[in-house]
Coordinates of N, CA and C in Angstrom, one line a residue:
X1 N 28.0 77.8 -39.1 CA 27.5 77.3 -38.0 C 26.4 78.4 -37.6
X2 N 25.3 77.6 -37.2 CA 24.1 78.4 -36.6 C 24.4 79.1 -35.1
X3 N 23.6 80.0 -34.9 CA 23.6 80.6 -33.7 C 23.8 79.8 -32.3
X4 N 23.0 78.7 -32.4 CA 22.9 77.9 -31.3 C 24.2 77.2 -30.9
X5 N 25.1 77.0 -32.0 CA 26.1 76.4 -32.0 C 27.4 77.1 -31.7
X6 N 27.3 78.6 -31.7 CA 28.3 79.5 -31.8 C 29.0 79.4 -30.3
X7 N 30.6 79.4 -30.3 CA 31.2 79.6 -29.3 C 31.4 80.8 -28.8
X8 N 31.2 81.2 -27.4 CA 31.1 82.4 -27.0 C 32.8 83.0 -26.8
X9 N 32.9 84.0 -26.9 CA 34.3 84.7 -27.2 C 35.2 84.3 -26.2
X10 N 35.0 84.7 -24.8 CA 35.9 84.5 -23.7 C 35.8 83.0 -23.2
X11 N 34.7 82.5 -22.7 CA 34.9 81.5 -21.9 C 34.7 80.4 -23.0
X12 N 34.6 80.4 -24.2 CA 34.7 79.3 -25.4 C 33.8 78.2 -25.0
X13 N 32.6 78.3 -24.6 CA 31.8 77.3 -24.6 C 30.5 77.7 -25.5
X14 N 29.6 76.7 -25.6 CA 28.3 76.9 -26.4 C 27.2 76.4 -26.0
X15 N 26.0 76.4 -26.4 CA 24.9 76.1 -25.8 C 25.0 74.3 -25.5
X16 N 24.5 73.8 -24.4 CA 24.5 72.7 -24.0 C 25.7 72.0 -23.2
X17 N 26.7 73.1 -23.2 CA 28.1 72.7 -22.4 C 27.6 73.0 -20.8
X18 N 26.8 74.0 -20.5 CA 26.8 74.5 -19.3 C 25.6 74.1 -18.6
X19 N 25.9 73.4 -17.3 CA 24.9 73.2 -16.4 C 24.0 74.3 -15.7
X20 N 22.7 74.1 -15.3 CA 22.3 75.1 -14.7 C 22.9 75.7 -13.3
X21 N 23.3 74.9 -12.7 CA 24.2 75.3 -11.4 C 25.6 75.6 -11.6
X22 N 26.1 76.7 -11.6 CA 27.5 76.9 -11.8 C 28.3 77.5 -10.4
X23 N 29.2 76.8 -10.2 CA 30.1 77.1 -9.0 C 31.4 78.1 -9.6
X24 N 31.6 79.4 -9.0 CA 32.5 80.3 -9.5 C 33.7 80.6 -8.5
X25 N 34.7 80.0 -8.9 CA 35.8 80.7 -8.1 C 36.5 81.9 -8.8
X26 N 37.1 82.5 -8.3 CA 38.1 83.5 -9.0 C 39.3 83.1 -9.7
X27 N 40.2 82.1 -8.5 CA 41.3 81.7 -9.0 C 41.3 80.4 -10.0
X28 N 42.0 80.4 -10.9 CA 41.8 79.3 -11.9 C 42.4 77.9 -11.0
X29 N 43.2 78.2 -10.2 CA 43.8 76.8 -9.4 C 42.9 76.5 -8.8
X30 N 41.8 77.2 -8.2 CA 40.7 76.5 -7.3 C 39.9 75.6 -8.2
X31 N 39.7 75.7 -9.7 CA 39.0 75.2 -10.1 C 39.1 73.8 -10.1
X32 N 40.5 73.6 -10.2 CA 41.0 72.1 -10.0 C 40.6 71.5 -8.5
X33 N 40.7 72.4 -7.4 CA 40.5 71.9 -6.2 C 39.0 71.4 -6.2
X34 N 38.0 72.3 -6.9 CA 36.7 71.9 -6.6 C 36.6 70.6 -7.5
X35 N 36.9 70.5 -8.8 CA 36.6 69.5 -9.7 C 37.2 68.2 -8.8
X36 N 38.0 68.4 -8.3 CA 38.7 67.2 -7.4 C 38.0 66.4 -6.4
X37 N 36.9 67.4 -5.9 CA 35.7 66.8 -5.0 C 34.4 66.3 -5.7
X38 N 34.5 66.5 -7.1 CA 33.3 66.1 -7.9 C 33.4 64.6 -8.1
X39 N 32.3 64.0 -8.6 CA 32.1 62.5 -9.1 C 33.1 62.3 -10.4
X40 N 33.0 63.4 -11.3 CA 33.6 63.5 -12.6 C 33.5 64.8 -13.0
X41 N 34.3 65.2 -13.8 CA 34.1 66.5 -14.7 C 34.9 66.3 -15.9
X42 N 34.4 67.1 -17.0 CA 35.1 67.1 -18.3 C 35.5 68.7 -18.6
X43 N 37.0 69.0 -18.8 CA 37.4 70.0 -19.2 C 36.8 70.4 -20.6
X44 N 36.2 71.7 -20.5 CA 35.5 71.9 -21.8 C 36.3 73.2 -22.4
X45 N 37.0 73.9 -21.5 CA 37.4 75.2 -22.4 C 38.6 75.8 -21.1
X46 N 39.6 76.5 -22.0 CA 40.7 77.1 -21.1 C 41.0 78.3 -22.0
X47 N 40.6 79.2 -21.7 CA 41.2 80.9 -22.2 C 41.3 81.8 -21.1
X48 N 42.4 82.6 -21.5 CA 42.6 83.8 -20.3 C 42.5 83.0 -19.2
X49 N 41.5 83.8 -18.3 CA 41.5 83.5 -16.8 C 40.4 82.4 -16.8
X50 N 39.6 82.2 -17.9 CA 38.6 81.1 -17.8 C 39.1 79.8 -18.0
X51 N 38.7 78.7 -16.9 CA 38.7 77.4 -17.1 C 37.4 77.0 -16.9
X52 N 37.0 76.1 -17.8 CA 35.6 75.6 -17.7 C 35.6 74.0 -17.4
X53 N 34.8 73.4 -16.5 CA 34.6 72.1 -16.2 C 33.2 72.0 -16.2
X54 N 32.5 70.7 -16.8 CA 30.9 70.3 -16.3 C 31.2 68.9 -16.0
X55 N 30.3 68.6 -15.0 CA 30.6 67.3 -14.4 C 29.3 67.1 -13.3
X56 N 29.5 66.0 -12.6 CA 28.3 66.1 -11.5 C 28.9 65.7 -10.4
X57 N 28.1 66.1 -9.2 CA 28.4 65.8 -7.8 C 27.1 65.3 -7.1
X58 N 27.3 64.1 -6.6 CA 26.2 63.2 -5.9 C 25.0 63.4 -7.2
X59 N 25.4 63.1 -8.6 CA 24.5 63.0 -9.4 C 23.9 64.1 -9.8
X60 N 24.3 65.5 -9.4 CA 23.6 66.8 -9.8 C 24.6 67.3 -10.7
X61 N 24.1 67.6 -11.9 CA 24.9 68.3 -13.0 C 25.5 69.9 -12.4
X62 N 26.8 70.0 -12.4 CA 27.5 71.2 -12.0 C 28.5 71.7 -13.0
X63 N 28.4 72.9 -13.3 CA 29.7 73.3 -14.1 C 30.4 74.3 -13.1
X64 N 31.8 74.2 -13.2 CA 32.9 75.0 -12.6 C 33.3 76.0 -13.6
X65 N 33.4 77.4 -13.4 CA 34.3 78.3 -14.0 C 34.9 79.3 -13.5
X66 N 36.1 79.5 -13.8 CA 36.9 80.6 -12.9 C 36.6 81.9 -13.6
X67 N 36.8 83.0 -12.6 CA 36.3 84.4 -13.2 C 37.5 85.4 -13.2
X68 N 38.7 84.9 -12.7 CA 39.7 85.9 -12.6 C 39.5 86.7 -11.3
X69 N 40.4 87.8 -11.4 CA 40.4 88.8 -10.2 C 39.7 90.0 -10.8
X70 N 38.5 90.3 -9.8 CA 37.9 91.6 -10.0 C 36.7 91.8 -11.0
X71 N 36.0 92.9 -10.9 CA 34.6 92.9 -11.5 C 34.7 92.6 -13.0
X72 N 35.4 93.4 -13.7 CA 35.4 93.4 -15.2 C 35.3 91.9 -15.6
X73 N 36.6 91.4 -15.1 CA 36.8 90.0 -15.8 C 35.6 88.9 -15.5
X74 N 35.3 89.1 -14.1 CA 34.0 88.1 -13.4 C 32.6 88.7 -14.4
X75 N 32.4 89.8 -14.7 CA 31.3 90.1 -15.5 C 31.0 89.4 -16.5
X76 N 32.3 89.3 -17.3 CA 32.4 88.7 -18.7 C 31.8 87.3 -18.5
X77 N 32.4 86.4 -17.5 CA 32.2 85.0 -17.4 C 30.7 85.1 -16.9
X78 N 30.3 85.7 -15.9 CA 28.7 85.6 -15.6 C 27.9 85.9 -16.9
X79 N 28.0 86.9 -17.4 CA 27.2 87.3 -18.6 C 27.1 86.1 -19.8
X80 N 28.5 85.6 -19.9 CA 28.5 84.5 -21.0 C 27.9 83.1 -20.3
X81 N 28.0 82.8 -19.4 CA 27.3 81.7 -18.5 C 25.8 81.6 -18.6
X82 N 25.4 83.0 -18.4 CA 24.0 83.2 -18.5 C 23.4 83.1 -19.8
X83 N 23.8 83.5 -20.7 CA 23.7 83.5 -22.1 C 23.5 82.0 -22.6
X84 N 24.4 81.1 -21.9 CA 24.5 79.5 -22.2 C 23.6 78.9 -21.3
X85 N 22.8 79.6 -20.4 CA 21.6 78.7 -19.8 C 22.0 78.5 -18.3
X86 N 23.0 79.3 -17.7 CA 23.2 79.1 -16.2 C 22.1 79.9 -15.4
X87 N 21.7 79.3 -14.4 CA 20.6 79.7 -13.5 C 20.9 80.3 -12.1
X88 N 21.9 79.4 -11.5 CA 22.2 79.4 -10.1 C 23.6 79.6 -10.1
X89 N 24.2 80.5 -9.4 CA 25.8 80.8 -9.3 C 25.8 81.0 -7.7
X90 N 27.2 80.2 -7.5 CA 27.7 80.2 -6.2 C 29.2 80.5 -6.5
X91 N 29.5 81.7 -5.7 CA 30.9 82.1 -5.8 C 31.7 81.5 -4.6
X92 N 32.7 81.0 -5.2 CA 33.7 80.4 -3.7 C 34.9 81.0 -4.1
X93 N 35.4 81.9 -3.1 CA 36.5 82.6 -2.9 C 37.5 82.7 -1.8
X94 N 38.2 83.6 -2.0 CA 39.0 84.4 -0.8 C 38.7 85.5 -0.3
X95 N 38.8 85.9 0.6 CA 38.6 87.3 1.3 C 39.2 87.6 2.6
X96 N 39.5 88.8 2.5 CA 40.2 89.3 4.1 C 38.8 89.6 5.0
X97 N 39.6 89.1 6.2 CA 38.6 89.1 7.4 C 38.7 90.5 7.8
X98 N 37.6 91.0 8.4 CA 37.3 92.5 8.6 C 36.9 92.8 10.1
X99 N 36.9 91.6 10.9 CA 36.5 91.8 12.1 C 37.6 91.0 13.0
X100 N 38.0 91.6 14.1 CA 39.1 91.0 15.0 C 38.8 89.5 15.2
X101 N 37.7 89.4 15.4 CA 37.1 87.9 16.1 C 37.1 87.0 15.0
X102 N 37.4 87.3 13.7 CA 37.5 86.4 12.6 C 38.6 85.9 12.3
X103 N 38.9 84.2 12.7 CA 40.3 83.7 12.3 C 40.5 83.6 10.9
X104 N 41.8 83.6 10.5 CA 42.2 83.2 8.9 C 41.8 81.9 8.9
X105 N 41.2 81.6 7.7 CA 40.6 80.2 7.5 C 39.2 80.1 7.7
X106 N 38.4 80.9 8.3 CA 36.8 81.0 8.6 C 36.1 81.1 7.3
X107 N 35.2 80.1 7.2 CA 34.1 80.3 5.9 C 33.2 81.2 6.4
X108 N 32.8 82.2 5.4 CA 32.1 83.2 5.5 C 30.8 83.3 4.3
X109 N 29.7 83.1 4.7 CA 28.6 83.2 3.6 C 28.2 84.8 3.7
X110 N 28.5 85.2 2.2 CA 28.3 86.7 2.1 C 26.7 86.9 1.6
X111 N 25.9 87.4 2.5 CA 24.7 87.6 2.0 C 24.3 88.8 1.3
X112 N 25.2 89.7 1.3 CA 25.0 91.5 0.7 C 26.4 91.9 0.9
X113 N 26.4 93.1 0.0 CA 27.9 93.6 0.1 C 27.8 95.1 -0.3
X114 N 28.8 95.9 0.3 CA 29.0 97.2 0.1 C 29.8 97.3 -1.1
X115 N 29.1 98.0 -2.0 CA 29.6 98.1 -3.5 C 30.7 99.2 -3.8
X116 N 31.9 98.9 -3.5 CA 32.8 99.6 -3.3 C 33.8 99.6 -4.6
X117 N 33.4 98.9 -5.5 CA 34.1 98.8 -6.9 C 33.2 99.4 -8.1
X118 N 33.6 99.3 -9.3 CA 33.1 100.3 -10.2 C 32.3 99.4 -11.1
X119 N 32.4 98.1 -11.4 CA 31.8 97.3 -12.4 C 30.3 97.3 -12.4
X120 N 30.0 97.1 -11.1 CA 28.6 96.9 -10.7 C 27.6 98.3 -11.1
X121 N 28.5 99.3 -11.1 CA 27.7 100.6 -11.0 C 27.5 101.0 -12.7
X122 N 28.2 100.1 -13.6 CA 27.7 100.1 -15.0 C 26.3 99.4 -15.2
X123 N 26.1 98.7 -14.4 CA 24.6 97.9 -14.3 C 23.6 98.8 -13.8
X124 N 23.8 99.3 -12.3 CA 22.7 99.9 -11.7 C 23.5 100.8 -10.6
X125 N 22.6 102.0 -10.5 CA 23.3 102.8 -9.5 C 23.7 102.4 -8.2
X126 N 24.7 103.3 -7.6 CA 25.2 102.8 -6.5 C 24.3 102.6 -5.1
X127 N 23.0 103.2 -5.2 CA 22.0 103.1 -4.2 C 21.4 101.8 -4.3
X128 N 21.4 101.0 -5.3 CA 21.0 99.7 -5.5 C 21.6 98.7 -4.7
X129 N 20.8 98.0 -3.7 CA 21.6 96.8 -3.0 C 22.3 95.9 -3.8
X130 N 23.1 95.4 -3.4 CA 23.8 94.0 -3.9 C 23.4 93.0 -2.7
X131 N 22.7 92.0 -3.0 CA 22.1 91.5 -2.4 C 21.9 90.0 -3.0
X132 N 22.5 88.8 -2.2 CA 22.5 87.4 -2.6 C 21.1 86.9 -2.7
X133 N 20.7 85.9 -3.3 CA 19.6 85.3 -3.3 C 19.3 84.4 -2.0
X134 N 18.1 84.5 -1.5 CA 17.9 84.0 0.1 C 18.1 82.3 -0.2
X135 N 17.4 81.7 -1.2 CA 17.4 80.5 -1.4 C 19.0 79.8 -1.4
X136 N 20.1 80.4 -2.2 CA 21.3 80.2 -2.2 C 22.0 80.4 -0.8
X137 N 21.6 81.5 -0.3 CA 22.2 81.8 1.1 C 21.8 80.8 2.2
X138 N 20.6 80.3 2.0 CA 20.1 79.4 3.2 C 20.8 78.2 2.8
X139 N 21.1 77.7 1.5 CA 21.8 76.2 1.2 C 23.1 76.3 1.8
X140 N 23.5 77.4 1.4 CA 25.1 77.5 1.8 C 25.1 77.4 3.4
X141 N 24.3 77.8 4.1 CA 24.2 77.8 5.6 C 24.0 76.4 5.8
X142 N 23.1 75.8 5.5 CA 22.5 74.6 5.8 C 23.6 73.6 5.3
X143 N 24.3 73.7 4.2 CA 25.6 73.0 3.9 C 26.8 72.9 5.1
X144 N 26.7 74.2 5.4 CA 27.8 74.2 6.6 C 27.6 73.6 7.8
X145 N 26.1 73.8 8.2 CA 25.7 73.0 9.4 C 25.8 71.7 9.5
X146 N 25.3 71.0 8.2 CA 25.2 69.8 8.1 C 26.7 69.0 8.3
X147 N 27.8 69.7 8.1 CA 29.1 69.3 8.1 C 29.6 69.8 9.6
X148 N 28.8 70.4 10.3 CA 29.2 70.9 11.7 C 30.4 71.8 11.5
X149 N 30.5 72.5 10.8 CA 31.5 73.5 10.6 C 31.3 74.8 11.4
X150 N 32.3 75.7 11.7 CA 32.3 76.9 12.4 C 32.1 77.9 11.1
X151 N 31.3 78.8 11.1 CA 31.3 79.6 9.9 C 30.7 80.9 10.6
X152 N 30.7 82.1 9.5 CA 29.9 83.1 9.7 C 29.0 83.7 8.6
X153 N 28.3 84.5 8.8 CA 27.2 85.0 7.9 C 27.0 86.3 7.8
X154 N 27.1 87.0 7.0 CA 26.9 88.5 7.1 C 27.5 89.2 5.6
X155 N 27.6 90.6 6.0 CA 28.0 91.4 5.1 C 29.5 91.4 4.5
X156 N 29.7 91.6 3.2 CA 30.9 91.7 2.4 C 31.0 93.3 1.9
X157 N 32.5 93.4 1.6 CA 33.1 94.7 1.0 C 33.6 94.2 -0.3
X158 N 33.1 94.7 -1.4 CA 33.7 94.3 -2.7 C 34.4 95.5 -3.3
X159 N 35.5 95.2 -3.6 CA 36.6 96.7 -3.8 C 37.5 96.3 -5.0
X160 N 37.9 97.3 -5.6 CA 38.8 97.3 -6.7 C 40.4 96.9 -6.6
X161 N 41.0 98.2 -5.9 CA 42.2 98.5 -5.7 C 42.9 97.6 -4.8
X162 N 43.4 96.4 -5.0 CA 43.8 95.4 -3.9 C 44.9 96.3 -3.1
X163 N 45.9 96.8 -3.4 CA 47.0 97.4 -3.0 C 46.7 99.0 -2.3
X164 N 45.3 99.4 -2.4 CA 45.1 100.5 -1.7 C 44.1 100.2 -0.7
X165 N 44.4 100.9 0.6 CA 43.6 100.9 1.9 C 43.1 102.2 2.2
X166 N 41.8 102.3 2.2 CA 41.1 103.4 2.6 C 40.7 103.1 4.3
X167 N 41.5 103.7 5.1 CA 41.7 103.5 6.6 C 40.3 103.8 7.2
X168 N 39.9 104.8 6.9 CA 38.8 105.7 7.4 C 37.3 104.6 7.0
X169 N 37.5 104.2 5.6 CA 36.4 103.4 5.3 C 36.4 102.1 5.8
X170 N 37.7 101.3 6.0 CA 37.8 100.1 6.4 C 37.3 100.1 7.8
X171 N 37.6 101.4 8.7 CA 37.1 101.3 10.1 C 35.6 101.4 10.2
X172 N 34.9 102.2 9.4 CA 33.7 102.6 9.3 C 32.8 101.2 8.8
X173 N 33.4 100.5 7.9 CA 32.6 99.1 7.7 C 32.8 98.2 8.8
X174 N 33.9 98.1 9.2 CA 34.1 97.2 10.6 C 33.2 97.4 11.7
X175 N 33.2 98.7 11.8 CA 32.1 99.2 13.0 C 30.8 98.9 12.6
X176 N 30.5 98.8 11.3 CA 29.0 98.5 10.9 C 28.9 96.9 10.5
X177 N 30.1 96.1 11.1 CA 29.8 94.7 11.1 C 29.9 93.9 9.6
X178 N 30.8 94.7 8.9 CA 31.0 94.0 7.6 C 32.2 92.9 8.1
X179 N 32.1 91.7 7.4 CA 32.9 90.6 7.8 C 34.1 90.3 6.9
X180 N 34.0 90.6 5.7 CA 35.0 90.4 4.8 C 35.1 91.3 3.6
X181 N 36.6 91.4 3.1 CA 36.5 92.2 2.0 C 37.0 91.2 0.9
X182 N 36.4 91.5 -0.5 CA 36.9 90.5 -1.6 C 36.7 91.4 -2.8
X183 N 36.5 91.0 -4.0 CA 36.6 91.6 -5.4 C 35.4 91.2 -6.2
X184 N 34.8 90.3 -6.0 CA 33.6 89.9 -7.1 C 32.3 89.8 -6.7
X185 N 31.9 89.8 -5.5 CA 30.6 89.3 -5.2 C 29.7 90.2 -5.2
X186 N 29.9 91.6 -5.1 CA 28.7 92.7 -5.7 C 28.5 92.5 -7.1
X187 N 29.3 92.4 -7.7 CA 29.2 92.0 -9.3 C 28.2 91.0 -9.5
X188 N 28.5 89.8 -9.0 CA 27.6 88.8 -9.1 C 26.3 89.1 -8.6
X189 N 26.1 89.6 -7.6 CA 24.7 90.1 -7.0 C 24.0 90.8 -7.8
X190 N 24.8 91.8 -8.3 CA 24.0 93.0 -9.2 C 23.7 92.3 -10.5
X191 N 24.4 91.6 -11.2 CA 24.2 91.0 -12.2 C 23.1 90.1 -12.1
X192 N 23.0 89.3 -10.9 CA 21.9 88.4 -10.8 C 20.5 88.9 -10.8
X193 N 20.5 90.1 -10.1 CA 19.2 91.1 -9.8 C 18.9 91.6 -11.6
X194 N 19.7 91.9 -12.4 CA 19.6 92.6 -13.6 C 19.1 91.4 -14.5
X195 N 19.7 90.3 -14.5 CA 19.6 89.3 -15.4 C 18.5 88.0 -14.7
X196 N 18.1 88.4 -13.5 CA 17.1 87.4 -13.1 C 17.7 85.8 -12.7
X197 N 19.1 85.8 -12.3 CA 19.3 84.6 -11.9 C 19.8 84.5 -10.4
X198 N 19.9 83.2 -9.8 CA 20.2 83.4 -8.4 C 21.5 83.1 -8.1
X199 N 22.0 84.2 -7.1 CA 23.3 84.1 -6.9 C 23.7 84.0 -5.3
X200 N 24.9 83.3 -4.9 CA 25.4 83.4 -3.5 C 26.6 83.3 -3.6
X201 N 27.4 83.5 -2.4 CA 28.8 83.4 -2.2 C 29.3 82.9 -0.8
X202 N 30.2 82.1 -0.9 CA 30.9 81.7 0.4 C 32.2 81.8 0.0
X203 N 33.1 82.4 1.1 CA 34.5 82.8 1.0 C 35.2 82.1 2.1
X204 N 36.5 81.7 2.0 CA 37.3 81.6 3.2 C 38.3 82.8 3.3
X205 N 38.6 83.1 4.6 CA 39.5 84.3 4.7 C 40.8 83.8 4.9
X206 N 41.5 84.5 4.0 CA 43.0 84.4 3.7 C 43.9 85.3 4.5
X207 N 43.1 86.3 5.2 CA 44.0 87.4 5.9 C 43.1 88.2 6.7
X208 N 43.6 89.1 7.6 CA 42.9 90.0 8.4 C 43.6 91.3 8.8
X209 N 43.3 92.5 8.3 CA 43.9 93.5 8.5 C 44.0 94.1 10.1
X210 N 43.1 93.4 11.0 CA 43.0 93.8 12.2 C 43.6 92.9 13.1
X211 N 44.3 92.0 13.0 CA 45.0 91.1 13.7 C 46.0 91.8 14.3
X212 N 46.3 91.8 15.5 CA 47.5 92.8 16.0 C 48.9 91.9 15.9
X213 N 48.8 90.6 15.7 CA 49.8 90.0 15.4 C 49.4 89.1 14.0
X214 N 50.4 89.7 13.0 CA 50.3 89.0 11.7 C 51.0 87.7 11.2
X215 N 50.1 86.8 11.0 CA 50.9 85.5 10.7 C 51.9 85.6 9.6
X216 N 52.9 84.7 9.3 CA 53.4 84.6 8.0 C 52.5 84.4 6.9
X217 N 53.1 84.6 5.7 CA 52.5 84.1 4.4 C 52.1 82.7 4.3
X218 N 53.4 82.0 5.1 CA 52.9 80.5 4.7 C 52.0 80.2 5.8
X219 N 52.0 80.5 7.0 CA 50.8 80.5 8.1 C 49.4 80.6 7.5
X220 N 49.4 82.0 7.0 CA 48.2 82.4 6.5 C 47.6 81.3 5.3
X221 N 48.5 80.7 4.4 CA 48.2 79.9 3.5 C 47.7 78.6 3.9
X222 N 48.4 78.2 4.9 CA 48.1 76.8 5.4 C 46.4 77.2 6.2
X223 N 46.2 78.1 6.6 CA 45.0 78.3 7.3 C 44.3 78.4 6.4
X224 N 44.3 79.3 5.2 CA 43.4 79.5 4.1 C 43.1 78.4 3.4
X225 N 43.8 77.4 3.1 CA 43.5 76.2 2.4 C 42.6 75.3 3.1
X226 N 42.8 75.2 4.5 CA 41.8 74.3 5.3 C 40.3 75.1 5.0
X227 N 40.4 76.3 5.1 CA 39.1 77.1 5.1 C 38.6 76.9 3.6
X228 N 39.2 77.1 2.7 CA 38.9 76.8 1.5 C 38.2 75.5 1.3
X229 N 38.9 74.6 1.6 CA 38.4 73.1 1.5 C 36.7 73.3 1.8
X230 N 36.5 73.8 2.9 CA 35.5 73.8 3.9 C 34.2 74.5 3.1
X231 N 34.6 75.7 2.4 CA 33.8 76.6 1.4 C 33.6 75.8 0.2
X232 N 34.5 75.1 -0.6 CA 34.4 74.2 -1.5 C 33.4 73.2 -1.3
X233 N 33.1 72.2 -0.4 CA 32.2 71.4 -0.1 C 31.2 72.0 0.2
X234 N 30.8 73.1 0.9 CA 29.7 73.7 1.3 C 29.1 74.3 0.1
X235 N 29.7 74.7 -1.0 CA 29.4 75.1 -2.2 C 28.9 73.9 -3.0
X236 N 29.5 72.8 -3.1 CA 29.0 71.7 -3.7 C 27.8 71.0 -3.0
X237 N 27.6 71.1 -1.4 CA 26.6 70.5 -0.9 C 25.5 71.4 -1.4
X238 N 25.6 72.7 -1.3 CA 24.4 73.5 -1.5 C 23.9 73.3 -2.8
X239 N 24.7 73.0 -3.8 CA 24.2 72.9 -5.3 C 23.4 71.6 -5.1
X240 N 23.8 70.5 -4.4 CA 22.6 69.4 -4.2 C 21.5 69.9 -3.6
X241 N 21.6 70.7 -2.6 CA 20.4 71.2 -1.8 C 19.5 71.9 -3.1
X242 N 20.0 72.7 -3.5 CA 19.2 73.7 -4.4 C 18.5 72.9 -5.4
X243 N 19.4 71.8 -5.8 CA 18.8 71.1 -7.0 C 17.6 70.1 -6.4
X244 N 17.8 69.6 -5.5 CA 16.5 69.0 -4.7 C 15.4 69.9 -4.4
X245 N 15.3 71.1 -4.4 CA 14.4 72.3 -4.2 C 14.1 72.8 -5.5
X246 N 14.7 72.3 -6.8 CA 14.4 72.8 -8.4 C 14.7 74.0 -8.2
X247 N 15.6 74.7 -7.8 CA 16.0 76.1 -7.9 C 16.3 76.6 -8.8
X248 N 16.7 75.7 -10.1 CA 17.2 76.1 -11.1 C 15.8 76.2 -12.1
X249 N 14.8 75.8 -11.8 CA 13.6 75.7 -12.6 C 12.8 77.0 -12.3
X250 N 13.1 77.9 -13.2 CA 12.6 79.1 -13.2 C 12.6 79.9 -14.5

C-alpha cells in the first residue's frame, strides 16, 4: 500500500477519511451524542479511546473523534488528525467550575489556559501561552448567542492529576478569574500553535469545588448533560459559521 493509503496507528484512519473541521470530545460516549445531532455520520474507526465518525451537519463536512482523558492520549489524536488534513479543531468537553458564581451545567468557551499539565511542555516551554484561535472562539460565542444561551467566556486551567488538588494554586487561579479546570485544552491550543491549525474549546461544567452545598452525583450529572447538549450544539453551529468564513482554507 502506498503512503497515501496508510492507516495511522492509533486513530485507524487514512487520507480522505477526515474532514477539515474536527470536533474533539474526550469522552468516547460523547461522540455518539454529537453525531446524534448531525444530519448523518459514518463510523470510520474504533480503537482504544479513539472513536471516529465523519458526516455532515447542515451540509458541512465534520469529523468527530474522541481523544480520551488527558494530554498524552489527546496529543496523539490531534497529531494524527492533522496528518490526515484536519485544519480546524473544536474541543467539546467537561470541566470543573472554578468560580462560585458558575452553576453546574454552564457552557464555557475557553479562550486561553494555564498550562498545569506536562504534555504541552514537550512542545513548547512553559512561558509560551496556550491560546485558542480567535476565529474559532468568536464562532463559538456567536453560536451560543444565536441560541440565546447563558454562557461564560474566559480562562481555563488544564491539569493532569484528577484526584490531586493544590489548594493554594486553586485559590490563586480563582482569584485571577480562571473559570474552569479540565485536562486537554492547553495541549490542543499549543499543538495548534506548533502545527499551524485553528483551535477552540467549549465545555460544560460538571462540578464546582467552591460550591458551599455540593449536589449529589446524580444531581451533578443531570445538570451537566443539559449543559453538554448546549456545548455540542454550539460546537456544531460554530463549525457551520467557520465553514461559511472558509476558515479551513489556509
